[in-house]
Structure formats: C-alpha cells, structure tokens
Amino acid sequence: MDEQQTLDLGTVIILGTMGMIILAMGVVVFFFIYQRRMIAKQNELTMLELQHQKELMGAVIQTKELEQRRIALELHDDVGSTLTAIKFSVSSFTIGDKDKELLNNNLADAIQKVRRISNDLLPSILEELGLITAVKSLIKTLNDNKTVNYVFESFGEQIRHPKDVELACYRVLQELLNNILKYAHATEVRVEIVLSQSGLVVIVTDDGDGFVPEDHTNHERPSLGLKNIESRIQQIKGEITYEKRLPKGTKVLIDWKRHE
Ligand SMILES: Nc1ncnc2c1ncn2[C@@H]1O[C@H](COP(=O)(O)OP(=O)(O)OP(=O)(O)O)[C@@H](O)[C@H]1O
Ligand SMILES: [Mg+2]
C-alpha cells in the first residue's frame, strides 16, 4: 500500500514538473510571439509614418507649384502689362529727350525683371515648347556666369511627355545645377537629355568635388533641396541615382519610364 502511495506521489511529482516545464515553455513561446508581433506592428507604424511624411511632402510641393503659378500669372498679366502700357504712354509725354530715355530705360528694365521673376516661378517656355527648349534656355542663362561652362546636348525623338513629368525634371535639374554652383567647385557641367516614346533620361555630370546624398544625411543645417528632389522623382514614379566619378566629379541620372 505504502509502495503504491510512493509510486503515485512520484508520478504526481513527475507530471507536475512536466506540466510546469510545459507551462514555462508556453509562457516563453507566448512572449516570443508577442514580442515579434509588437516589432512587426512597430515596423508597420514606422512605414505608415514614412509614407504619410512622403505624401505630405508631395502635397507641399504641389501646393507650392500652384501658388507659384498663380503669382507668376499675376506678375506677368497684371504688373507686366501695366508696365508695358506705361512704357507706351511715356512716348507721348512732352518731356526732354534725356528724361524720356531715362524713364524708358527704367521701365524696360522693370519689365524685364518682372518677366524673369515670372519665368522663374512658372517657366512658360516649358509648358509651351517643352523640356528640351526650356533646358536650353536655362543653360544659356547659366552660361552668363563665366566661372562654370555648361554644355547641353539632347538625343532621341522630339516628343512631349506629360506636363508633370517635364516640370518635375526641370525643377530637379534646376536644384541640381544650383547645388553644383553652390558646392561642387566644378568648372564644367554637362546636361544630357534622351527622349523616347518609352520615357526619358536626364544625365548631369560635373567635374567638381564629387558627392552622393548619403554623405549628407547628418547635415546639421536643415535643407530641403535633396529631399524635394527625391519627392518629385517619387511622384512621377521615376528613379534617380548619384555616383561619384573618378578621379573627380559627380554623375546624376534621372530615369523615367512611361507606365501605360
Ligand atoms: N553638387 C554637390 N556637390 C557637393 N556637395 C553637394 C552637392 N549638392 C549638394 N551637396 C551637399 O548636400 C547638402 C544638402 O543639399 P540640399 O540641396 O538638400 O541643401 P542646400 O542646397 O544646402 O539647401 P537648400 O537646397 O534647401 O537651399 C548641401 O548642403 C551640400 O553640403
Ligand atoms: Mg540645394
């Protein structure tokens, strides 16, 4: 009888220990799964936050572009035409030739400035004549600066791509060229555009210090240029790559494919 009781007690202890081990293992497995779920949830939240930030940035750029368009049209149509009207009426004034000439020159200067500002805000040439003509004109203006030599070449077919694609490429190009002027210490910059039915490629090469955005992620001064570039390219579903060239310089390639 005693022997039977000892056996039962032994079985109870073994079963109890096994139960506790299984319980402990269950708790460990539960915590493991719980932790993995939490990490997955956290990753999902971070992704959503990033996505939201990107969408916000896209919306900011779009709003800015609309506002620039409004100001540009108002400057051109309102201020520009008022100045032109004044210029014409001046010719009928009975004032000395010297005064008339001075007034005329000042007015012509003001008209040109209004045109330039309006064109910076909304490159009308881009909408009317397309990316190639607009970039040609931009390069021509930049070549007035004698420290850097800008060369432009275009290849392929003479076709137009959607307005938002042309505008995005133009704005990105403006920022890239502006950055080169500010930071690269380059002497020669080449801009090449290849147009085809299936898309477009823009290549900017310079012989400056060499640069990739990864080198500037921890920049102390908050800057928008590179972030805007990324956002604009993302909006048109394009790709942009930066490459340091040897022995010096940078090559930036923008690739956009028509998605039908
Ligand atoms: N072509 C380049 N050559 C060398 N460094 C560059 C070049 N382009 C950008 N950088 C570096 O990357 C940083 C970030 O560029 P980004 O265009 O975002 O800012 P920014 O031009 O300084 O300011 P913002 O564009 O907002 O007016 C610059 O401050 C500069 O240090
Ligand atoms: Mg910049």
PDB file of C-alpha atoms and ligand atoms in Angstrom:
ATOM      1  CA  MET A   1       0.000   0.000   0.000  1.00  0.00           C
ATOM      2  CA  ASP A   2       2.829   2.308   1.014  1.00  0.00           C
ATOM      3  CA  GLU A   3       4.682   1.363  -2.118  1.00  0.00           C
ATOM      4  CA  GLN A   4       1.602   2.230  -4.195  1.00  0.00           C
ATOM      5  CA  GLN A   5       1.345   5.652  -2.495  1.00  0.00           C
ATOM      6  CA  THR A   6       5.056   6.396  -3.118  1.00  0.00           C
ATOM      7  CA  LEU A   7       4.570   5.461  -6.781  1.00  0.00           C
ATOM      8  CA  ASP A   8       1.568   7.738  -7.078  1.00  0.00           C
ATOM      9  CA  LEU A   9       3.442  10.561  -5.386  1.00  0.00           C
ATOM     10  CA  GLY A  10       6.378  10.039  -7.774  1.00  0.00           C
ATOM     11  CA  THR A  11       4.023  10.132 -10.766  1.00  0.00           C
ATOM     12  CA  VAL A  12       2.367  13.296  -9.453  1.00  0.00           C
ATOM     13  CA  ILE A  13       5.760  14.978  -8.988  1.00  0.00           C
ATOM     14  CA  ILE A  14       6.899  13.960 -12.493  1.00  0.00           C
ATOM     15  CA  LEU A  15       3.631  15.017 -14.071  1.00  0.00           C
ATOM     16  CA  GLY A  16       3.674  18.272 -12.072  1.00  0.00           C
ATOM     17  CA  THR A  17       7.251  19.044 -13.123  1.00  0.00           C
ATOM     18  CA  MET A  18       6.430  18.273 -16.748  1.00  0.00           C
ATOM     19  CA  GLY A  19       3.354  20.452 -16.529  1.00  0.00           C
ATOM     20  CA  MET A  20       5.406  23.290 -15.114  1.00  0.00           C
ATOM     21  CA  ILE A  21       8.028  22.874 -17.818  1.00  0.00           C
ATOM     22  CA  ILE A  22       5.324  22.883 -20.500  1.00  0.00           C
ATOM     23  CA  LEU A  23       3.747  25.941 -18.878  1.00  0.00           C
ATOM     24  CA  ALA A  24       7.111  27.738 -18.728  1.00  0.00           C
ATOM     25  CA  MET A  25       7.770  26.851 -22.359  1.00  0.00           C
ATOM     26  CA  GLY A  26       4.292  28.109 -23.257  1.00  0.00           C
ATOM     27  CA  VAL A  27       4.987  31.387 -21.480  1.00  0.00           C
ATOM     28  CA  VAL A  28       8.335  31.753 -23.295  1.00  0.00           C
ATOM     29  CA  VAL A  29       6.732  30.959 -26.675  1.00  0.00           C
ATOM     30  CA  PHE A  30       3.888  33.364 -25.899  1.00  0.00           C
ATOM     31  CA  PHE A  31       6.319  36.181 -25.069  1.00  0.00           C
ATOM     32  CA  PHE A  32       8.382  35.413 -28.165  1.00  0.00           C
ATOM     33  CA  ILE A  33       5.340  35.590 -30.443  1.00  0.00           C
ATOM     34  CA  TYR A  34       4.032  38.643 -28.602  1.00  0.00           C
ATOM     35  CA  GLN A  35       7.363  40.440 -28.987  1.00  0.00           C
ATOM     36  CA  ARG A  36       7.567  39.595 -32.704  1.00  0.00           C
ATOM     37  CA  ARG A  37       4.055  40.892 -33.212  1.00  0.00           C
ATOM     38  CA  MET A  38       4.935  44.096 -31.369  1.00  0.00           C
ATOM     39  CA  ILE A  39       8.044  44.590 -33.525  1.00  0.00           C
ATOM     40  CA  ALA A  40       6.022  43.920 -36.696  1.00  0.00           C
ATOM     41  CA  LYS A  41       3.379  46.404 -35.519  1.00  0.00           C
ATOM     42  CA  GLN A  42       6.059  48.980 -34.765  1.00  0.00           C
ATOM     43  CA  ASN A  43       7.648  48.478 -38.199  1.00  0.00           C
ATOM     44  CA  GLU A  44       4.247  48.849 -39.799  1.00  0.00           C
ATOM     45  CA  LEU A  45       3.675  52.096 -37.879  1.00  0.00           C
ATOM     46  CA  THR A  46       7.089  53.458 -38.910  1.00  0.00           C
ATOM     47  CA  MET A  47       6.350  52.577 -42.544  1.00  0.00           C
ATOM     48  CA  LEU A  48       2.961  54.299 -42.332  1.00  0.00           C
ATOM     49  CA  GLU A  49       4.556  57.359 -40.763  1.00  0.00           C
ATOM     50  CA  LEU A  50       7.194  57.490 -43.530  1.00  0.00           C
ATOM     51  CA  GLN A  51       4.503  57.081 -46.172  1.00  0.00           C
ATOM     52  CA  HIS A  52       2.499  59.866 -44.553  1.00  0.00           C
ATOM     53  CA  GLN A  53       5.565  62.131 -44.482  1.00  0.00           C
ATOM     54  CA  LYS A  54       6.201  61.447 -48.164  1.00  0.00           C
ATOM     55  CA  GLU A  55       2.590  62.193 -49.062  1.00  0.00           C
ATOM     56  CA  LEU A  56       2.727  65.384 -47.015  1.00  0.00           C
ATOM     57  CA  MET A  57       5.879  66.495 -48.784  1.00  0.00           C
ATOM     58  CA  GLY A  58       4.320  65.746 -52.164  1.00  0.00           C
ATOM     59  CA  ALA A  59       1.287  67.829 -51.224  1.00  0.00           C
ATOM     60  CA  VAL A  60       3.509  70.703 -50.065  1.00  0.00           C
ATOM     61  CA  ILE A  61       5.372  70.679 -53.383  1.00  0.00           C
ATOM     62  CA  GLN A  62       2.127  70.587 -55.335  1.00  0.00           C
ATOM     63  CA  THR A  63       0.667  73.492 -53.343  1.00  0.00           C
ATOM     64  CA  LYS A  64       3.868  75.475 -53.804  1.00  0.00           C
ATOM     65  CA  GLU A  65       3.798  74.854 -57.546  1.00  0.00           C
ATOM     66  CA  LEU A  66       0.150  76.020 -57.757  1.00  0.00           C
ATOM     67  CA  GLU A  67       0.899  79.136 -55.724  1.00  0.00           C
ATOM     68  CA  GLN A  68       3.952  79.926 -57.866  1.00  0.00           C
ATOM     69  CA  ARG A  69       1.798  79.540 -60.946  1.00  0.00           C
ATOM     70  CA  ARG A  70      -0.771  81.993 -59.572  1.00  0.00           C
ATOM     71  CA  ILE A  71       1.868  84.595 -58.636  1.00  0.00           C
ATOM     72  CA  ALA A  72       3.666  84.155 -61.974  1.00  0.00           C
ATOM     73  CA  LEU A  73       0.490  84.679 -63.981  1.00  0.00           C
ATOM     74  CA  GLU A  74      -0.477  87.700 -61.904  1.00  0.00           C
ATOM     75  CA  LEU A  75       3.005  89.200 -62.271  1.00  0.00           C
ATOM     76  CA  HIS A  76       3.044  88.589 -65.996  1.00  0.00           C
ATOM     77  CA  ASP A  77      -0.520  89.514 -66.813  1.00  0.00           C
ATOM     78  CA  ASP A  78      -1.084  92.283 -64.287  1.00  0.00           C
ATOM     79  CA  VAL A  79       2.181  94.004 -63.338  1.00  0.00           C
ATOM     80  CA  GLY A  80       3.877  93.203 -66.654  1.00  0.00           C
ATOM     81  CA  SER A  81       1.113  94.566 -68.833  1.00  0.00           C
ATOM     82  CA  THR A  82       0.643  97.663 -66.652  1.00  0.00           C
ATOM     83  CA  LEU A  83       4.351  98.469 -67.041  1.00  0.00           C
ATOM     84  CA  THR A  84       4.163  97.904 -70.794  1.00  0.00           C
ATOM     85  CA  ALA A  85       1.150 100.228 -71.017  1.00  0.00           C
ATOM     86  CA  ILE A  86       3.030 102.931 -69.075  1.00  0.00           C
ATOM     87  CA  LYS A  87       6.012 102.489 -71.398  1.00  0.00           C
ATOM     88  CA  PHE A  88       3.838 103.147 -74.424  1.00  0.00           C
ATOM     89  CA  SER A  89       2.118 106.177 -72.928  1.00  0.00           C
ATOM     90  CA  VAL A  90       5.510 107.672 -71.995  1.00  0.00           C
ATOM     91  CA  SER A  91       6.284 108.065 -75.701  1.00  0.00           C
ATOM     92  CA  SER A  92       3.522 110.689 -75.972  1.00  0.00           C
ATOM     93  CA  PHE A  93       4.754 112.713 -72.973  1.00  0.00           C
ATOM     94  CA  THR A  94       6.198 116.135 -73.692  1.00  0.00           C
ATOM     95  CA  ILE A  95       9.366 115.835 -71.633  1.00  0.00           C
ATOM     96  CA  GLY A  96      13.009 116.287 -72.531  1.00  0.00           C
ATOM     97  CA  ASP A  97      14.617 113.536 -74.639  1.00  0.00           C
ATOM     98  CA  LYS A  98      17.088 112.702 -71.879  1.00  0.00           C
ATOM     99  CA  ASP A  99      14.335 112.303 -69.270  1.00  0.00           C
ATOM    100  CA  LYS A 100      12.298 110.264 -71.726  1.00  0.00           C
ATOM    101  CA  GLU A 101      15.237 107.984 -72.406  1.00  0.00           C
ATOM    102  CA  LEU A 102      15.917 107.524 -68.704  1.00  0.00           C
ATOM    103  CA  LEU A 103      12.275 106.745 -67.993  1.00  0.00           C
ATOM    104  CA  ASN A 104      12.145 104.357 -70.933  1.00  0.00           C
ATOM    105  CA  ASN A 105      15.267 102.504 -69.821  1.00  0.00           C
ATOM    106  CA  ASN A 106      14.000 102.144 -66.258  1.00  0.00           C
ATOM    107  CA  LEU A 107      10.668 100.851 -67.462  1.00  0.00           C
ATOM    108  CA  ALA A 108      12.292  98.396 -69.888  1.00  0.00           C
ATOM    109  CA  ASP A 109      14.460  97.201 -67.000  1.00  0.00           C
ATOM    110  CA  ALA A 110      11.423  96.741 -64.742  1.00  0.00           C
ATOM    111  CA  ILE A 111       9.535  94.851 -67.481  1.00  0.00           C
ATOM    112  CA  GLN A 112      12.480  92.518 -67.996  1.00  0.00           C
ATOM    113  CA  LYS A 113      12.771  91.865 -64.244  1.00  0.00           C
ATOM    114  CA  VAL A 114       9.077  91.082 -63.931  1.00  0.00           C
ATOM    115  CA  ARG A 115       9.387  88.693 -66.893  1.00  0.00           C
ATOM    116  CA  ARG A 116      12.402  86.994 -65.341  1.00  0.00           C
ATOM    117  CA  ILE A 117      10.756  86.539 -61.944  1.00  0.00           C
ATOM    118  CA  SER A 118       7.555  85.314 -63.540  1.00  0.00           C
ATOM    119  CA  ASN A 119       9.513  82.895 -65.695  1.00  0.00           C
ATOM    120  CA  ASP A 120      11.459  81.576 -62.685  1.00  0.00           C
ATOM    121  CA  LEU A 121       8.195  80.907 -60.882  1.00  0.00           C
ATOM    122  CA  LEU A 122       6.481  79.323 -63.873  1.00  0.00           C
ATOM    123  CA  PRO A 123       8.717  78.509 -66.814  1.00  0.00           C
ATOM    124  CA  SER A 124       6.112  79.277 -69.518  1.00  0.00           C
ATOM    125  CA  ILE A 125       8.592  78.133 -72.139  1.00  0.00           C
ATOM    126  CA  LEU A 126       8.415  74.677 -70.544  1.00  0.00           C
ATOM    127  CA  GLU A 127       4.651  74.433 -70.957  1.00  0.00           C
ATOM    128  CA  GLU A 128       4.662  75.899 -74.436  1.00  0.00           C
ATOM    129  CA  LEU A 129       7.767  74.448 -76.044  1.00  0.00           C
ATOM    130  CA  GLY A 130       8.761  71.510 -73.875  1.00  0.00           C
ATOM    131  CA  LEU A 131      11.648  70.295 -71.740  1.00  0.00           C
ATOM    132  CA  ILE A 132      14.443  70.495 -74.324  1.00  0.00           C
ATOM    133  CA  THR A 133      13.794  74.136 -75.251  1.00  0.00           C
ATOM    134  CA  ALA A 134      13.309  75.112 -71.612  1.00  0.00           C
ATOM    135  CA  VAL A 135      16.569  73.453 -70.524  1.00  0.00           C
ATOM    136  CA  LYS A 136      18.402  75.013 -73.483  1.00  0.00           C
ATOM    137  CA  SER A 137      17.194  78.417 -72.325  1.00  0.00           C
ATOM    138  CA  LEU A 138      18.142  77.674 -68.694  1.00  0.00           C
ATOM    139  CA  ILE A 139      21.650  76.616 -69.744  1.00  0.00           C
ATOM    140  CA  LYS A 140      22.010  79.741 -71.882  1.00  0.00           C
ATOM    141  CA  THR A 141      21.189  81.919 -68.868  1.00  0.00           C
ATOM    142  CA  LEU A 142      23.570  79.941 -66.656  1.00  0.00           C
ATOM    143  CA  ASN A 143      26.385  80.353 -69.176  1.00  0.00           C
ATOM    144  CA  ASP A 144      26.337  84.108 -68.475  1.00  0.00           C
ATOM    145  CA  ASN A 145      28.173  83.064 -65.320  1.00  0.00           C
ATOM    146  CA  LYS A 146      31.727  82.736 -66.552  1.00  0.00           C
ATOM    147  CA  THR A 147      33.144  80.522 -63.767  1.00  0.00           C
ATOM    148  CA  VAL A 148      31.404  77.365 -64.969  1.00  0.00           C
ATOM    149  CA  ASN A 149      30.979  76.131 -68.537  1.00  0.00           C
ATOM    150  CA  TYR A 150      27.622  74.464 -69.132  1.00  0.00           C
ATOM    151  CA  VAL A 151      27.184  72.124 -72.088  1.00  0.00           C
ATOM    152  CA  PHE A 152      23.807  70.823 -73.172  1.00  0.00           C
ATOM    153  CA  GLU A 153      23.011  68.000 -75.577  1.00  0.00           C
ATOM    154  CA  SER A 154      19.753  66.277 -76.420  1.00  0.00           C
ATOM    155  CA  PHE A 155      19.220  62.972 -78.175  1.00  0.00           C
ATOM    156  CA  GLY A 156      16.316  60.946 -79.484  1.00  0.00           C
ATOM    157  CA  GLU A 157      12.877  61.875 -80.633  1.00  0.00           C
ATOM    158  CA  GLN A 158      11.227  65.277 -80.441  1.00  0.00           C
ATOM    159  CA  ILE A 159       8.257  64.282 -78.344  1.00  0.00           C
ATOM    160  CA  ARG A 160       6.459  65.679 -75.334  1.00  0.00           C
ATOM    161  CA  HIS A 161       5.869  63.752 -72.132  1.00  0.00           C
ATOM    162  CA  PRO A 162       3.201  64.568 -69.507  1.00  0.00           C
ATOM    163  CA  LYS A 163       3.403  68.093 -68.076  1.00  0.00           C
ATOM    164  CA  ASP A 164       4.039  66.909 -64.516  1.00  0.00           C
ATOM    165  CA  VAL A 165       6.978  64.780 -65.694  1.00  0.00           C
ATOM    166  CA  GLU A 166       8.528  67.655 -67.638  1.00  0.00           C
ATOM    167  CA  LEU A 167       8.030  70.057 -64.730  1.00  0.00           C
ATOM    168  CA  ALA A 168       9.488  67.603 -62.193  1.00  0.00           C
ATOM    169  CA  CYS A 169      12.578  67.003 -64.364  1.00  0.00           C
ATOM    170  CA  TYR A 170      13.023  70.728 -64.917  1.00  0.00           C
ATOM    171  CA  ARG A 171      12.745  71.562 -61.201  1.00  0.00           C
ATOM    172  CA  VAL A 172      15.111  68.733 -60.239  1.00  0.00           C
ATOM    173  CA  LEU A 173      17.583  69.926 -62.846  1.00  0.00           C
ATOM    174  CA  GLN A 174      17.346  73.490 -61.500  1.00  0.00           C
ATOM    175  CA  GLU A 175      18.121  72.253 -57.969  1.00  0.00           C
ATOM    176  CA  LEU A 176      20.984  70.001 -59.120  1.00  0.00           C
ATOM    177  CA  LEU A 177      22.570  72.824 -61.130  1.00  0.00           C
ATOM    178  CA  ASN A 178      22.044  75.255 -58.289  1.00  0.00           C
ATOM    179  CA  ASN A 179      23.731  72.866 -55.845  1.00  0.00           C
ATOM    180  CA  ILE A 180      26.641  72.342 -58.240  1.00  0.00           C
ATOM    181  CA  LEU A 181      27.100  76.096 -58.425  1.00  0.00           C
ATOM    182  CA  LYS A 182      26.969  76.406 -54.617  1.00  0.00           C
ATOM    183  CA  TYR A 183      29.041  73.423 -53.519  1.00  0.00           C
ATOM    184  CA  ALA A 184      30.798  71.426 -56.229  1.00  0.00           C
ATOM    185  CA  HIS A 185      33.641  73.782 -57.301  1.00  0.00           C
ATOM    186  CA  ALA A 186      33.121  72.474 -60.824  1.00  0.00           C
ATOM    187  CA  THR A 187      34.436  74.098 -63.991  1.00  0.00           C
ATOM    188  CA  GLU A 188      32.410  72.095 -66.500  1.00  0.00           C
ATOM    189  CA  VAL A 189      28.870  70.755 -66.258  1.00  0.00           C
ATOM    190  CA  ARG A 190      27.208  68.572 -68.899  1.00  0.00           C
ATOM    191  CA  VAL A 191      23.481  68.100 -69.153  1.00  0.00           C
ATOM    192  CA  GLU A 192      22.187  65.424 -71.492  1.00  0.00           C
ATOM    193  CA  ILE A 193      18.586  64.504 -72.181  1.00  0.00           C
ATOM    194  CA  VAL A 194      17.493  61.430 -74.087  1.00  0.00           C
ATOM    195  CA  LEU A 195      13.869  61.439 -75.180  1.00  0.00           C
ATOM    196  CA  SER A 196      11.998  58.421 -76.484  1.00  0.00           C
ATOM    197  CA  GLN A 197       8.434  57.154 -76.738  1.00  0.00           C
ATOM    198  CA  SER A 198       9.067  54.879 -73.782  1.00  0.00           C
ATOM    199  CA  GLY A 199      10.413  57.578 -71.445  1.00  0.00           C
ATOM    200  CA  LEU A 200      13.245  59.953 -70.798  1.00  0.00           C
ATOM    201  CA  VAL A 201      16.694  60.029 -69.238  1.00  0.00           C
ATOM    202  CA  VAL A 202      18.422  63.113 -67.861  1.00  0.00           C
ATOM    203  CA  ILE A 203      22.127  62.933 -67.077  1.00  0.00           C
ATOM    204  CA  VAL A 204      24.044  65.645 -65.237  1.00  0.00           C
ATOM    205  CA  THR A 205      27.801  65.273 -64.936  1.00  0.00           C
ATOM    206  CA  ASP A 206      30.252  67.688 -63.388  1.00  0.00           C
ATOM    207  CA  ASP A 207      33.973  67.751 -62.709  1.00  0.00           C
ATOM    208  CA  GLY A 208      33.621  69.066 -59.149  1.00  0.00           C
ATOM    209  CA  ASP A 209      34.385  67.666 -55.683  1.00  0.00           C
ATOM    210  CA  GLY A 210      32.160  64.616 -56.064  1.00  0.00           C
ATOM    211  CA  PHE A 211      29.077  63.986 -53.989  1.00  0.00           C
ATOM    212  CA  VAL A 212      26.402  61.440 -53.061  1.00  0.00           C
ATOM    213  CA  PRO A 213      23.415  62.283 -50.811  1.00  0.00           C
ATOM    214  CA  GLU A 214      24.371  59.535 -48.301  1.00  0.00           C
ATOM    215  CA  ASP A 215      27.369  61.694 -47.336  1.00  0.00           C
ATOM    216  CA  HIS A 216      24.995  64.429 -46.217  1.00  0.00           C
ATOM    217  CA  THR A 217      22.276  62.663 -44.248  1.00  0.00           C
ATOM    218  CA  ASN A 218      23.534  64.004 -40.917  1.00  0.00           C
ATOM    219  CA  HIS A 219      23.887  67.522 -42.151  1.00  0.00           C
ATOM    220  CA  GLU A 220      23.428  69.942 -39.238  1.00  0.00           C
ATOM    221  CA  ARG A 221      21.678  72.627 -41.258  1.00  0.00           C
ATOM    222  CA  PRO A 222      18.170  71.566 -42.269  1.00  0.00           C
ATOM    223  CA  SER A 223      17.961  71.622 -46.062  1.00  0.00           C
ATOM    224  CA  LEU A 224      15.168  70.867 -48.470  1.00  0.00           C
ATOM    225  CA  GLY A 225      16.788  70.617 -51.897  1.00  0.00           C
ATOM    226  CA  LEU A 226      17.722  66.926 -51.948  1.00  0.00           C
ATOM    227  CA  LYS A 227      14.522  65.899 -50.131  1.00  0.00           C
ATOM    228  CA  ASN A 228      12.440  67.803 -52.684  1.00  0.00           C
ATOM    229  CA  ILE A 229      14.321  66.106 -55.497  1.00  0.00           C
ATOM    230  CA  GLU A 230      13.540  62.699 -54.017  1.00  0.00           C
ATOM    231  CA  SER A 231       9.911  63.575 -53.505  1.00  0.00           C
ATOM    232  CA  ARG A 232       9.448  64.972 -57.027  1.00  0.00           C
ATOM    233  CA  ILE A 233      11.042  61.917 -58.624  1.00  0.00           C
ATOM    234  CA  GLN A 234       8.920  59.639 -56.478  1.00  0.00           C
ATOM    235  CA  GLN A 235       5.751  61.472 -57.510  1.00  0.00           C
ATOM    236  CA  ILE A 236       6.384  60.799 -61.190  1.00  0.00           C
ATOM    237  CA  LYS A 237       7.443  57.212 -60.381  1.00  0.00           C
ATOM    238  CA  GLY A 238      10.928  57.777 -61.698  1.00  0.00           C
ATOM    239  CA  GLU A 239      14.358  56.885 -60.402  1.00  0.00           C
ATOM    240  CA  ILE A 240      17.382  58.961 -59.538  1.00  0.00           C
ATOM    241  CA  THR A 241      20.922  57.744 -58.908  1.00  0.00           C
ATOM    242  CA  TYR A 242      24.002  59.631 -57.798  1.00  0.00           C
ATOM    243  CA  GLU A 243      27.501  58.418 -58.500  1.00  0.00           C
ATOM    244  CA  LYS A 244      30.891  59.806 -57.535  1.00  0.00           C
ATOM    245  CA  ARG A 245      33.136  59.779 -60.585  1.00  0.00           C
ATOM    246  CA  LEU A 246      36.822  59.038 -60.678  1.00  0.00           C
ATOM    247  CA  PRO A 247      39.118  60.926 -60.370  1.00  0.00           C
ATOM    248  CA  LYS A 248      36.544  63.615 -59.562  1.00  0.00           C
ATOM    249  CA  GLY A 249      33.053  64.865 -60.175  1.00  0.00           C
ATOM    250  CA  THR A 250      29.516  63.580 -59.886  1.00  0.00           C
ATOM    251  CA  LYS A 251      27.095  61.888 -62.260  1.00  0.00           C
ATOM    252  CA  VAL A 252      23.376  62.113 -61.580  1.00  0.00           C
ATOM    253  CA  LEU A 253      20.964  60.072 -63.661  1.00  0.00           C
ATOM    254  CA  ILE A 254      17.213  60.518 -63.758  1.00  0.00           C
ATOM    255  CA  ASP A 255      15.268  57.747 -65.424  1.00  0.00           C
ATOM    256  CA  TRP A 256      11.554  57.939 -66.118  1.00  0.00           C
ATOM    257  CA  LYS A 257       9.612  55.262 -67.949  1.00  0.00           C
ATOM    258  CA  ARG A 258       6.155  55.701 -69.389  1.00  0.00           C
ATOM    259  CA  HIS A 259       3.782  53.477 -67.399  1.00  0.00           C
ATOM    260  CA  GLU A 260       0.769  52.708 -69.559  1.00  0.00           C
TER     261      GLU A 260
HETATM  262  N1  LIG B   1      26.796  69.001 -56.213  1.00  0.00           N
HETATM  263  C1  LIG B   1      27.171  68.975 -54.925  1.00  0.00           C
HETATM  264  N2  LIG B   1      28.471  68.919 -54.598  1.00  0.00           N
HETATM  265  C2  LIG B   1      28.873  68.870 -53.315  1.00  0.00           C
HETATM  266  N3  LIG B   1      28.015  68.874 -52.261  1.00  0.00           N
HETATM  267  C3  LIG B   1      26.717  68.947 -52.525  1.00  0.00           C
HETATM  268  C4  LIG B   1      26.205  68.997 -53.857  1.00  0.00           C
HETATM  269  N4  LIG B   1      24.847  69.030 -53.794  1.00  0.00           N
HETATM  270  C5  LIG B   1      24.524  69.014 -52.504  1.00  0.00           C
HETATM  271  N5  LIG B   1      25.637  68.968 -51.722  1.00  0.00           N
HETATM  272  C6  LIG B   1      25.667  68.878 -50.253  1.00  0.00           C
HETATM  273  O1  LIG B   1      24.440  68.328 -49.800  1.00  0.00           O
HETATM  274  C7  LIG B   1      23.828  69.201 -48.863  1.00  0.00           C
HETATM  275  C8  LIG B   1      22.331  69.113 -48.996  1.00  0.00           C
HETATM  276  O2  LIG B   1      21.906  69.679 -50.259  1.00  0.00           O
HETATM  277  P1  LIG B   1      20.491  70.406 -50.341  1.00  0.00           P
HETATM  278  O3  LIG B   1      20.247  70.829 -51.737  1.00  0.00           O
HETATM  279  O4  LIG B   1      19.490  69.492 -49.728  1.00  0.00           O
HETATM  280  O5  LIG B   1      20.659  71.643 -49.383  1.00  0.00           O
HETATM  281  P2  LIG B   1      21.129  73.136 -49.620  1.00  0.00           P
HETATM  282  O6  LIG B   1      21.397  73.387 -51.077  1.00  0.00           O
HETATM  283  O7  LIG B   1      22.252  73.393 -48.686  1.00  0.00           O
HETATM  284  O8  LIG B   1      19.871  73.952 -49.162  1.00  0.00           O
HETATM  285  P3  LIG B   1      18.527  74.187 -49.962  1.00  0.00           P
HETATM  286  O9  LIG B   1      18.556  73.368 -51.203  1.00  0.00           O
HETATM  287  O10 LIG B   1      17.449  73.750 -49.022  1.00  0.00           O
HETATM  288  O11 LIG B   1      18.504  75.653 -50.269  1.00  0.00           O
HETATM  289  C9  LIG B   1      24.411  70.564 -49.152  1.00  0.00           C
HETATM  290  O12 LIG B   1      24.377  71.390 -48.020  1.00  0.00           O
HETATM  291  C10 LIG B   1      25.808  70.232 -49.601  1.00  0.00           C
HETATM  292  O13 LIG B   1      26.658  70.077 -48.466  1.00  0.00           O
HETATM  293 MG    MG B   2      20.068  72.856 -52.569  1.00  0.00          MG
END
